[in-house]
Coordinates of C-alpha atoms in Angstrom, one line a residue:
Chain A
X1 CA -25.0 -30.8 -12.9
X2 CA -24.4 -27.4 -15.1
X3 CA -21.1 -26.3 -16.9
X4 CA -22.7 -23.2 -17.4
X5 CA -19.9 -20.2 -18.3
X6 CA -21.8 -17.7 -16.3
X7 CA -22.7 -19.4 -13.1
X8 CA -19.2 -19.9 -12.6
X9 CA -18.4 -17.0 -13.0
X10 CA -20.4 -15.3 -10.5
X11 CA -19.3 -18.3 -8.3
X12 CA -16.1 -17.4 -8.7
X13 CA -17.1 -13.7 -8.3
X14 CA -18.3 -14.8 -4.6
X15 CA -15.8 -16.7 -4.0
X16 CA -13.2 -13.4 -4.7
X17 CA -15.8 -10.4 -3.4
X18 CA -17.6 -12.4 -0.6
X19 CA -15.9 -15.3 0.9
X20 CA -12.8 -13.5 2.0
X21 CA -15.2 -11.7 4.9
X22 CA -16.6 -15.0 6.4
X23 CA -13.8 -15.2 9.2
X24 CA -14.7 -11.2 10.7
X25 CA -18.3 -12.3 10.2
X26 CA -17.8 -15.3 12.4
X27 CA -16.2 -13.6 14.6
X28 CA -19.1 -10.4 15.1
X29 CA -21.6 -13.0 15.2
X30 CA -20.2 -15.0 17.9
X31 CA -19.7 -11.7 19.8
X32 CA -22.9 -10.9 19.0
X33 CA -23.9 -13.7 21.6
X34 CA -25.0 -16.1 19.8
X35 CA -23.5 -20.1 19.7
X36 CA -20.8 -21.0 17.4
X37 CA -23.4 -23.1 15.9
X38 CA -25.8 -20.4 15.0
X39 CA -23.1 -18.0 14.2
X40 CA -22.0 -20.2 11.3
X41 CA -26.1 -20.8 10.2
X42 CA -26.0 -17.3 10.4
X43 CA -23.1 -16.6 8.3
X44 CA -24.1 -19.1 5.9
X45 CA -27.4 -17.9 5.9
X46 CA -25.8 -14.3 4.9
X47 CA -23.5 -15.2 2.2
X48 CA -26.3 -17.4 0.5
X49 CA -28.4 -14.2 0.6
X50 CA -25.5 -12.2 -0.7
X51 CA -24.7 -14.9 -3.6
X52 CA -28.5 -14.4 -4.6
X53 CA -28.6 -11.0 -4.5
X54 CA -25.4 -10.6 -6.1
X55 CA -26.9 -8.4 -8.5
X56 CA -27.6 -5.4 -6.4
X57 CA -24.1 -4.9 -6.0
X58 CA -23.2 -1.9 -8.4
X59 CA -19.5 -1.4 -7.0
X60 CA -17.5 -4.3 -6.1
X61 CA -15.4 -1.9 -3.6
X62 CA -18.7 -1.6 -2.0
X63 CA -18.8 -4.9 -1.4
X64 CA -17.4 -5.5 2.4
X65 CA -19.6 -3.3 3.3
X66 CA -23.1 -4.2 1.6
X67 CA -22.5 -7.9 2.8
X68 CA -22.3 -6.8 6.9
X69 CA -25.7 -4.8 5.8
X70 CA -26.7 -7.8 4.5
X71 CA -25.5 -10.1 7.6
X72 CA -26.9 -7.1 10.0
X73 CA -30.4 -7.9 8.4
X74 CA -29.9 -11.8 8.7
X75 CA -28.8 -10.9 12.4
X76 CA -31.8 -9.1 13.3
X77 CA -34.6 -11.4 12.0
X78 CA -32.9 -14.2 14.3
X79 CA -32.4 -11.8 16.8
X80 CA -36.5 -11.3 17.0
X81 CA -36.9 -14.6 16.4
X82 CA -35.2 -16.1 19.4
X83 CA -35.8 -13.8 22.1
X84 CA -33.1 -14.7 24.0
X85 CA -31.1 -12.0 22.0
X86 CA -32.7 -8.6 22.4
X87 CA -33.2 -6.5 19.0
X88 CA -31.3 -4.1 18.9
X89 CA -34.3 -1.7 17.3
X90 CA -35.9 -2.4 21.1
X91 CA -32.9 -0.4 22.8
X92 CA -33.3 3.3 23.4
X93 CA -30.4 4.4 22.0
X94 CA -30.0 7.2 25.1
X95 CA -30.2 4.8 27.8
X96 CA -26.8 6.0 29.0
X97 CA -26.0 9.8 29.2
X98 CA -22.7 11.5 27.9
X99 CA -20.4 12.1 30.9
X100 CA -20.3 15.4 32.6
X101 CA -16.4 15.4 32.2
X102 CA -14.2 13.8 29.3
X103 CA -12.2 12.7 31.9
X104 CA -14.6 10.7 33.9
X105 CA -14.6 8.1 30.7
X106 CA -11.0 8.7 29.7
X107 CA -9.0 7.7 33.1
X108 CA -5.5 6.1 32.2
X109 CA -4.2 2.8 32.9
X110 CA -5.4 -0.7 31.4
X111 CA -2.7 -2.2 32.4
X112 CA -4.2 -4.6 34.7
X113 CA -7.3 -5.6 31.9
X114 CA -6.8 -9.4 30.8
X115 CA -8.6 -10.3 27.4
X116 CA -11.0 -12.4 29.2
X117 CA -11.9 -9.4 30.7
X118 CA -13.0 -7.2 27.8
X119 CA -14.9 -10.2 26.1
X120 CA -17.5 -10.3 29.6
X121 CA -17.0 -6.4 29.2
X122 CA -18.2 -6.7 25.3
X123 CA -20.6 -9.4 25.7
X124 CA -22.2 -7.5 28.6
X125 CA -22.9 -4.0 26.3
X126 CA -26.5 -3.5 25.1
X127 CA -26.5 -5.1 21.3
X128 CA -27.0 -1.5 19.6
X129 CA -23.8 -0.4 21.2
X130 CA -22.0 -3.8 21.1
X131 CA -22.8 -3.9 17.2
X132 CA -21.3 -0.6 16.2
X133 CA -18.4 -1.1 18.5
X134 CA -17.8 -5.0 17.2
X135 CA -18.2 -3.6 13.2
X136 CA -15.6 -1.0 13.7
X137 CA -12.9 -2.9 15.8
X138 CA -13.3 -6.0 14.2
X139 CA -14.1 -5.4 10.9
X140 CA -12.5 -1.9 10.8
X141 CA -15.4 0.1 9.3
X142 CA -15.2 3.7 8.7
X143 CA -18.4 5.9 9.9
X144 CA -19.3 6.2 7.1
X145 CA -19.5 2.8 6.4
X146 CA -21.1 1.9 9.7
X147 CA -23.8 4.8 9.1
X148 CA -24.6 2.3 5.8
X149 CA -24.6 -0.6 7.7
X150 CA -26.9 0.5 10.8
X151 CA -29.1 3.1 8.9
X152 CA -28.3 5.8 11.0
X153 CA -26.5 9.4 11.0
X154 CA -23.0 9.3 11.2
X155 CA -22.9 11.7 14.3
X156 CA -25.4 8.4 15.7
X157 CA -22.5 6.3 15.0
X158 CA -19.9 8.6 17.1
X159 CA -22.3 8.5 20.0
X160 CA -22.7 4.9 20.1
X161 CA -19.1 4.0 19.7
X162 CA -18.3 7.1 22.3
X163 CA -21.1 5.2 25.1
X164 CA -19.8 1.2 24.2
X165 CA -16.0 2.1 24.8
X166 CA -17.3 4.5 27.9
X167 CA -18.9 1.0 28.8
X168 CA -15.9 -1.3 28.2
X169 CA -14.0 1.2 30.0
X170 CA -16.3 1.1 33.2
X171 CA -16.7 -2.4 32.8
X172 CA -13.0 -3.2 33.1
X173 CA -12.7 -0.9 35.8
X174 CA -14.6 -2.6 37.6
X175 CA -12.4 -5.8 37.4
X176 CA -9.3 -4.0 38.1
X177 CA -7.0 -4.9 41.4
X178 CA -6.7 -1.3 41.8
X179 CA -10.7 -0.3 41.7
X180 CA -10.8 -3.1 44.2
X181 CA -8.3 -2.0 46.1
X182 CA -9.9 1.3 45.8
X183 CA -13.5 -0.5 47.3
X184 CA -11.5 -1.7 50.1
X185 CA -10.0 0.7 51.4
X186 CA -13.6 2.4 51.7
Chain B
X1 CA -5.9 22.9 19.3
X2 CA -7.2 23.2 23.1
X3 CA -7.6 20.1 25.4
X4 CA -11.0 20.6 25.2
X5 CA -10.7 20.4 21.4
X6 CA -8.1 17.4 21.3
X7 CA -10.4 15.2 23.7
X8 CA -13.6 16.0 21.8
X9 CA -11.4 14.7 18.9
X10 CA -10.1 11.8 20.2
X11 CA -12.4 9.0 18.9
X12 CA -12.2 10.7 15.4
X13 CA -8.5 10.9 15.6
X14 CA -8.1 7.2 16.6
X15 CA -10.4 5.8 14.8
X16 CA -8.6 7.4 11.5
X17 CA -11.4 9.5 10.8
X18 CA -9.7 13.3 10.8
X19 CA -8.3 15.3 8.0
X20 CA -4.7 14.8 7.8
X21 CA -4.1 18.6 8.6
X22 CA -6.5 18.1 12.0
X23 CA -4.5 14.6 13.0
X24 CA -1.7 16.1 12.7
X25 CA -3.2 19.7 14.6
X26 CA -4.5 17.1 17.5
X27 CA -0.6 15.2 17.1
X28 CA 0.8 18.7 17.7
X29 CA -0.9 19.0 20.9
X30 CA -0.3 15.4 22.2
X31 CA 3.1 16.1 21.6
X32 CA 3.5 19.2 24.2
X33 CA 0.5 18.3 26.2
X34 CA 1.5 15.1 29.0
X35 CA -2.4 15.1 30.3
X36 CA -4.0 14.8 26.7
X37 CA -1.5 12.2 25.8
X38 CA -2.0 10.1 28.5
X39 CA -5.6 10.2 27.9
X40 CA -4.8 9.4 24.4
X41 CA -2.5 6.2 25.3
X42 CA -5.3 4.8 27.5
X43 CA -7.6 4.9 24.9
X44 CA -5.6 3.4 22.1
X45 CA -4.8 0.6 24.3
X46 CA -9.0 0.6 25.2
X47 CA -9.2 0.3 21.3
X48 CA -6.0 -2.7 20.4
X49 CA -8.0 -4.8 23.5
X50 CA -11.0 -4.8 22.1
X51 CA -9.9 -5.8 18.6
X52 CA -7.7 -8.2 20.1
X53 CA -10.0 -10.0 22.0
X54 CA -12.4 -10.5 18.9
X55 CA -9.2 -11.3 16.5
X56 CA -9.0 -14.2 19.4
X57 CA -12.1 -16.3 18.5
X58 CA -10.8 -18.6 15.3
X59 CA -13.7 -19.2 12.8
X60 CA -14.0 -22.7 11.4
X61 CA -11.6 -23.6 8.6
X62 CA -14.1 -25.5 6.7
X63 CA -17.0 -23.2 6.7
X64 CA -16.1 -21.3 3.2
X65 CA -15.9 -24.7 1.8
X66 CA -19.5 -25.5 3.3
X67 CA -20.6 -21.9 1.9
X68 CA -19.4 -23.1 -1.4
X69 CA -21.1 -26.6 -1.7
X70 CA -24.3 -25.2 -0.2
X71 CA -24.2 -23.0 -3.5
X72 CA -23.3 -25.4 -6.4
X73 CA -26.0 -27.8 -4.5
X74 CA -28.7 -24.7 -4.7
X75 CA -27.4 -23.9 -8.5
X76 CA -26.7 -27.2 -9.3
X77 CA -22.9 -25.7 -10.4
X78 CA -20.2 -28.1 -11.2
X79 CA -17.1 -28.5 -9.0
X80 CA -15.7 -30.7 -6.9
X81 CA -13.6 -27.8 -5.1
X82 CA -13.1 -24.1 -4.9
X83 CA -11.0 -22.4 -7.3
X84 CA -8.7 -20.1 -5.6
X85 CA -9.7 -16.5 -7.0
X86 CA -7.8 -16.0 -10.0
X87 CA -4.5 -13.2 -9.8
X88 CA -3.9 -13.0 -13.4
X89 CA -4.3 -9.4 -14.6
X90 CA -4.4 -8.7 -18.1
X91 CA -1.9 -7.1 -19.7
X92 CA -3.8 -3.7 -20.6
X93 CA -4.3 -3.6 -16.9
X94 CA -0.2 -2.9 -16.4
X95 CA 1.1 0.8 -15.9
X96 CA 3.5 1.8 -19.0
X97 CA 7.0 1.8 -17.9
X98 CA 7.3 4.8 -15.7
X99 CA 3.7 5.9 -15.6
X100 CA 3.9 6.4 -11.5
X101 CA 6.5 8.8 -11.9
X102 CA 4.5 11.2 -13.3
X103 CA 1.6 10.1 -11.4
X104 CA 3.7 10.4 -8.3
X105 CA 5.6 13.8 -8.9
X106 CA 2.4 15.4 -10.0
X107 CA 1.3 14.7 -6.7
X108 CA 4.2 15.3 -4.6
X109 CA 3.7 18.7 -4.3
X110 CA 1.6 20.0 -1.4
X111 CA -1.1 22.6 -1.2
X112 CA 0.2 25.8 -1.8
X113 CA 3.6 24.5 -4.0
X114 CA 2.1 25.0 -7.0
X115 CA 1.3 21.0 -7.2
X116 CA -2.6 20.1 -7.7
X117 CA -4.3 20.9 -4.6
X118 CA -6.7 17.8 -5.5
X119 CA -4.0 15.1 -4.9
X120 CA -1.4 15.9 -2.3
X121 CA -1.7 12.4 -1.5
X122 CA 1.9 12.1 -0.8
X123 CA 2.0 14.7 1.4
X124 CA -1.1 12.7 3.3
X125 CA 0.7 9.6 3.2
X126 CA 4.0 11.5 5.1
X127 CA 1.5 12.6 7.2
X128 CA 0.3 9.4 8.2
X129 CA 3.8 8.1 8.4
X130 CA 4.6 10.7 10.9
X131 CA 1.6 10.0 12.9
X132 CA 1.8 6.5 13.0
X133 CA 5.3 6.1 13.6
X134 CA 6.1 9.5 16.4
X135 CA 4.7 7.9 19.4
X136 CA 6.9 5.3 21.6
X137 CA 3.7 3.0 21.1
X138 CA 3.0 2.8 17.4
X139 CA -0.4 3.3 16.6
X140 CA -1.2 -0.2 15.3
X141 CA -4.3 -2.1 14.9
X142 CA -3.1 -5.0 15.3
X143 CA 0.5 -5.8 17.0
X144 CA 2.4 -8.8 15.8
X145 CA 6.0 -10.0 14.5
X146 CA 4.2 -12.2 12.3
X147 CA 4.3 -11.9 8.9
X148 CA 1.5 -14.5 7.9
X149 CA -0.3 -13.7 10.4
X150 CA -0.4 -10.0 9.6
X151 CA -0.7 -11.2 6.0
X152 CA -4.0 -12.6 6.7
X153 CA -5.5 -10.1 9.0
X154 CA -5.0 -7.5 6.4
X155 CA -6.7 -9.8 3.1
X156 CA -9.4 -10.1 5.8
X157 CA -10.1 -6.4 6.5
X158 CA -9.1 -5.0 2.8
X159 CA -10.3 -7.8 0.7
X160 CA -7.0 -7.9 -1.1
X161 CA -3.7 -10.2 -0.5
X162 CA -1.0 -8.0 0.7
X163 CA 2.8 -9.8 0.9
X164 CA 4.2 -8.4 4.3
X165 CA 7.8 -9.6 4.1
X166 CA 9.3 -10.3 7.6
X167 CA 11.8 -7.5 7.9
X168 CA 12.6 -4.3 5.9
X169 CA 15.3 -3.9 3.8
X170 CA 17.9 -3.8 6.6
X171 CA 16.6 -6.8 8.9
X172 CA 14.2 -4.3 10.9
X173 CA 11.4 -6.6 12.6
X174 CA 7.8 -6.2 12.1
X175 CA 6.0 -4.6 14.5
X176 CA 2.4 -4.7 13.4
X177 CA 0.1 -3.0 11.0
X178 CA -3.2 -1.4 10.5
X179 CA -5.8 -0.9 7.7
X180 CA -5.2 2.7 6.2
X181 CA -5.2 4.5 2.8
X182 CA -3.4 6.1 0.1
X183 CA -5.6 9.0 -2.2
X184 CA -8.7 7.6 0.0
X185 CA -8.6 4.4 -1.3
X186 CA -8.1 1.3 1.1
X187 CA -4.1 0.8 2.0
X188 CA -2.9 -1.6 4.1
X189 CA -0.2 -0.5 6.5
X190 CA 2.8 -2.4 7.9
X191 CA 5.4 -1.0 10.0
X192 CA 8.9 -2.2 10.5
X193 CA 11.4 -1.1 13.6
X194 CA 15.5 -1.2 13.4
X195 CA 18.3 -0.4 15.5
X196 CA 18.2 2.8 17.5
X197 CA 14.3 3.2 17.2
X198 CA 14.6 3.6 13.0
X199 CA 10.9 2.9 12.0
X200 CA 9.8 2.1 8.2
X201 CA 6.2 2.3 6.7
X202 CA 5.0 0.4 4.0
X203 CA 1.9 1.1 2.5
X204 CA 0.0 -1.3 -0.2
X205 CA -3.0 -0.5 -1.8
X206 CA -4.8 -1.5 -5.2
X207 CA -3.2 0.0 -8.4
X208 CA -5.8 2.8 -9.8
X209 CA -4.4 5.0 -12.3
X210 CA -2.3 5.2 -15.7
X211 CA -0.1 8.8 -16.0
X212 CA 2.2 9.9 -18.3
X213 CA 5.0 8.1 -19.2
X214 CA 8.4 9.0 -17.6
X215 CA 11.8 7.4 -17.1
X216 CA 12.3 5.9 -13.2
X217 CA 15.4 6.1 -11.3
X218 CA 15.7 2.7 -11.7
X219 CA 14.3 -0.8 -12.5
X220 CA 14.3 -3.9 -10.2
X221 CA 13.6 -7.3 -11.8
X222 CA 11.8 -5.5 -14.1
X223 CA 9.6 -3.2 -11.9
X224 CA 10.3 0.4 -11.8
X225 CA 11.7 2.1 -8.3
X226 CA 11.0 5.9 -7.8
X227 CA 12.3 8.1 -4.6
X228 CA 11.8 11.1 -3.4
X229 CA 12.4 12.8 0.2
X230 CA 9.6 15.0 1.2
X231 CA 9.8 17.2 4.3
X232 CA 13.0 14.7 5.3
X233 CA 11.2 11.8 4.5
X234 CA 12.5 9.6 1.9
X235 CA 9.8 7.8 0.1
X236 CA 10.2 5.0 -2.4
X237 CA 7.1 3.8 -4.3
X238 CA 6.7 0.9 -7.5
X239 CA 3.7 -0.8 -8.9
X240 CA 3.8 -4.6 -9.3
X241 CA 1.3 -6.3 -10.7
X242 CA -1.9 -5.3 -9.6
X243 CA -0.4 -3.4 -6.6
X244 CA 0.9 -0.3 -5.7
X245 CA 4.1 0.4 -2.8
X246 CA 5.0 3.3 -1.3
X247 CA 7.3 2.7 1.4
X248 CA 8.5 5.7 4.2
X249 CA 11.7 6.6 6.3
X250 CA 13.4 8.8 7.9
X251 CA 16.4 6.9 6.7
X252 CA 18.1 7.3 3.1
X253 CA 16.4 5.6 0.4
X254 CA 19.0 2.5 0.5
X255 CA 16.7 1.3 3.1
X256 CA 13.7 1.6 1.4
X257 CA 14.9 0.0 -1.8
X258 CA 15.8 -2.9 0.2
X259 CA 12.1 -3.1 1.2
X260 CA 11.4 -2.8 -2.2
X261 CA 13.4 -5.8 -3.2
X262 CA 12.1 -7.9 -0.8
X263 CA 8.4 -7.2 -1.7
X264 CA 9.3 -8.0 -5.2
X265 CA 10.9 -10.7 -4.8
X266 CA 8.2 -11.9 -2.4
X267 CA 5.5 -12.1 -4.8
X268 CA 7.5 -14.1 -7.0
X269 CA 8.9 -16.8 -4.5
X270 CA 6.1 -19.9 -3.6
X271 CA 6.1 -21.2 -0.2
X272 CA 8.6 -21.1 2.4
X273 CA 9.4 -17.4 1.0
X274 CA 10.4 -15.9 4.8
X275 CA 13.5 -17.5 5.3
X276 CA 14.8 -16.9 1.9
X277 CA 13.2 -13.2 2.3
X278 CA 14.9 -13.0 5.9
X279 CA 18.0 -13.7 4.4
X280 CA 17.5 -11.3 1.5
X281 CA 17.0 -8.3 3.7
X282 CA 20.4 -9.4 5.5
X283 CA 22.4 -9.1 2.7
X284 CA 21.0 -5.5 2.2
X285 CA 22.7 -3.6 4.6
X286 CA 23.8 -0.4 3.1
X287 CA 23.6 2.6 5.7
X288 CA 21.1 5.5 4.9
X289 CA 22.5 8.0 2.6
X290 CA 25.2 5.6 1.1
X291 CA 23.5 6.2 -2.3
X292 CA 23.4 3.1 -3.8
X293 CA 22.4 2.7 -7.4
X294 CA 19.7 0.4 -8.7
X295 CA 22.5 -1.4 -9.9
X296 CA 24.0 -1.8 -7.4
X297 CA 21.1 -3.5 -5.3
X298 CA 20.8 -5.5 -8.0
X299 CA 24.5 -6.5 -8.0
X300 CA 23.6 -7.1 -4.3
X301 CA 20.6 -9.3 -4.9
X302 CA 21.8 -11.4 -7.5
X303 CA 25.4 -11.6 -6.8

């Protein structure tokens, strides 16, 4: 066993710049579809990676945001390798078009929507949509961030957050009494 | 702004992504346009359920701990347990007595007052203030009158402990908070609610600057209080520690010094701080625009 100065102190680095993000982690991964067991290999699996690779992290306010980059890549090699979770590369990202009308997408009223409700309505969104929607609501990413984190154009991350909540949205309205009501009385 | 232009902008403006000056162009427009701000509502509430549901699933308590050991055991480190990150900062890391006064009136001024154009930050954070704060439903990421809660939920997003004391400075609950920033640097954001509607901001962030040194209005337990009222909002900020507070109202500054006690006090009290913190903010009841000196407060705290 070492006493060695400078491995604790990047320990103790980690344990300041790293482990603080394990809970949000958690939580995208399990959103991400995956079992609560593989969500924590997967998390543990990301902050070893980050601990060993500690070094390529020039700004420590970058930090957040190089580990979900980090995790995204962990993500994605599980992802092809148990292809019970599509990659999110596979997707076409224009698979769903942008509505005719803003209003079409932006009807009022979630009043009847239960939590249950928008977890099936999350967990039924393609991955590439369900990932840039999970990293900014749950992990509070700004664009910009989220352009680093997916590799992609920020005006790519407005679309995709635009089409998942457009998605949620339809998804719940689906569910609600009133939509139903709606069905009915066709 | 059109509708055309406010919907287009929506996302953006929710999401926290706008320009102060185009939030508050696309606020202007919510605020005399019923259609627009309906549309607006419905997506905010799209945007708190989807956060909330995720905030819903509770990772495993142990799992940090498991990170840990599956580290020493790959570096062979010693340890029998995780040391908690360590607070202390060193001394030359402290602001000189009254350095945030000239930080902070240097960038009180708004473009076009003569002030520097490059930091109008407290203009920005009125702004946000405003913004957050106008609407009947606050715009809130995450809605709770819990303190620790709220607490934790913040450290988690902003990688930094924030104290959220239970209630402002004149017993007004907490409503909720939301991850936002001061001079583009990450803020956490906590909002209180009184009688009548009264609404207070607090905003934390990391402390990141030395400025001259100038004399403060007054000192609490040894931490320097500045206010201002900009644009009729009275703003109180302090730096403690490694922290920096800047806390909004429409009210007088009596109310925000009040906050600014109990934050103070917070970070120096162990365990069971909310009760004593709860009754700290009722013994702080002066009205708004009663004045009172730091001394005063003091006299109140103390006494």
């Amino acid at each position: 066993v070492k006493d060695d100065p400078a491995l604790n102190a990047r320990i103790r680095q980690f344990e300041i710049q790293i482990l603080p993000h394990v809970p949000d982690l958690c939580r995208i991964a399990r959103r991400l579809g995956v079992t609560t067991s593989d969500a924590e290999d997967l998390v543990q699996e990301t902050c070893l990676r980050a601990f060993r690779t500690q070094d390529q992290l020039r700004r420590p306010d970058a930090a957040r945001t190089w580990l979900f980059a980090v995790f995204r890549s962990v993500f994605l090699r599980f992802a092809t390798k148990h292809r019970s979770t599509a990659s999110a590369s596979s997707i076409p990202l224009e698979v769903l078009p942008l509505p005719a009308r803003w209003d079409d997408a932006r009807e009022a009223g979630l009043e009847w929507a239960t939590l249950e409700d928008v977890r099936a309505a999350i967990l039924r969104l393609p991955l590439v949509y369900r990932e840039t929607l999970l990293l900014a609501h749950v992990a509070g990413f700004s664009y910009r961030e989220l352009a680093q984190i997916l590799e992609v154009p920020v005006g790519t991350v407005m679309s995709r957050l635009f089409r998942a909540r457009r998605l949620v949205r339809e998804a719940l309205r689906e569910t609600s009494p009133r939509a139903c009501s709606v069905e009915r009385r066709r | 702004v059109t509708c055309h232009d406010a919907l287009t902008a929506m996302d953006a403006y929710l999401d926290d992504e706008l320009t102060v000056l185009e939030a508050l162009r696309v606020q202007q427009h919510l605020g005399r346009c019923a259609s627009c701000r309906q549309a607006a509502e419905s997506e905010a509430a799209l945007h708190s359920l989807v956060a909330a549901e995720a905030m819903q699933e509770a990772p495993p308590t142990t799992l940090q701990e498991r990170i840990l050991q599956s580290i020493r055991a790959e570096t062979g480190a010693q340890g029998t347990r995780p040391r908690r990150p360590r607070r202390s900062i060193p001394f030359s890391a402290w602001l000189p007595r009254g350095a945030l006064a000239g930080l902070l009136l240097a960038c009180l001024a708004l473009p076009g007052t003569g002030g520097p154009a490059d930091a109008p930050f407290a203009g920005d954070v009125v702004a946000r203030h405003l913004r957050y704060t106008t609407s009947a439903t606050p715009d809130l990421d995450l809605t709770t009158p819990d303190a620790s809660r709220l607490a934790g939920w913040l450290h988690q997003r902003l990688g930094f402990a924030v104290g959220v004391p239970p209630a402002a400075g004149r017993g007004e609950r907490l409503l909720g908070g939301r991850v936002s920033t001061i001079a583009n640097r990450p803020a956490a954001y906590v909002l209180y609610e009184g009688e009548g509607g009264r609404r207070v901001s607090l905003f934390v962030a990391r402390r990141w600057s030395r400025a001259p040194m100038e004399e403060s209005e007054e000192s609490i337990e040894g931490v320097d209080l500045y206010t201002a009222t900009l644009n009729d909002v009275s703003l109180a900020w302090w730096a403690d520690r490694d922290r920096f507070y800047l806390a909004l109202a429409r009210a007088g500054t009596t109310d925000l010094r009040g906050l600014a006690v109990l934050c103070i006090r917070q970070r120096g009290l162990t365990a069971g701080a909310p009760v004593g913190l709860t009754e700290a903010a009722a013994g702080l009841g002066g009205g708004p625009g009663k004045g009172g000196s730091g001394s005063r407060l003091l006299t109140q705290v103390h006494g």
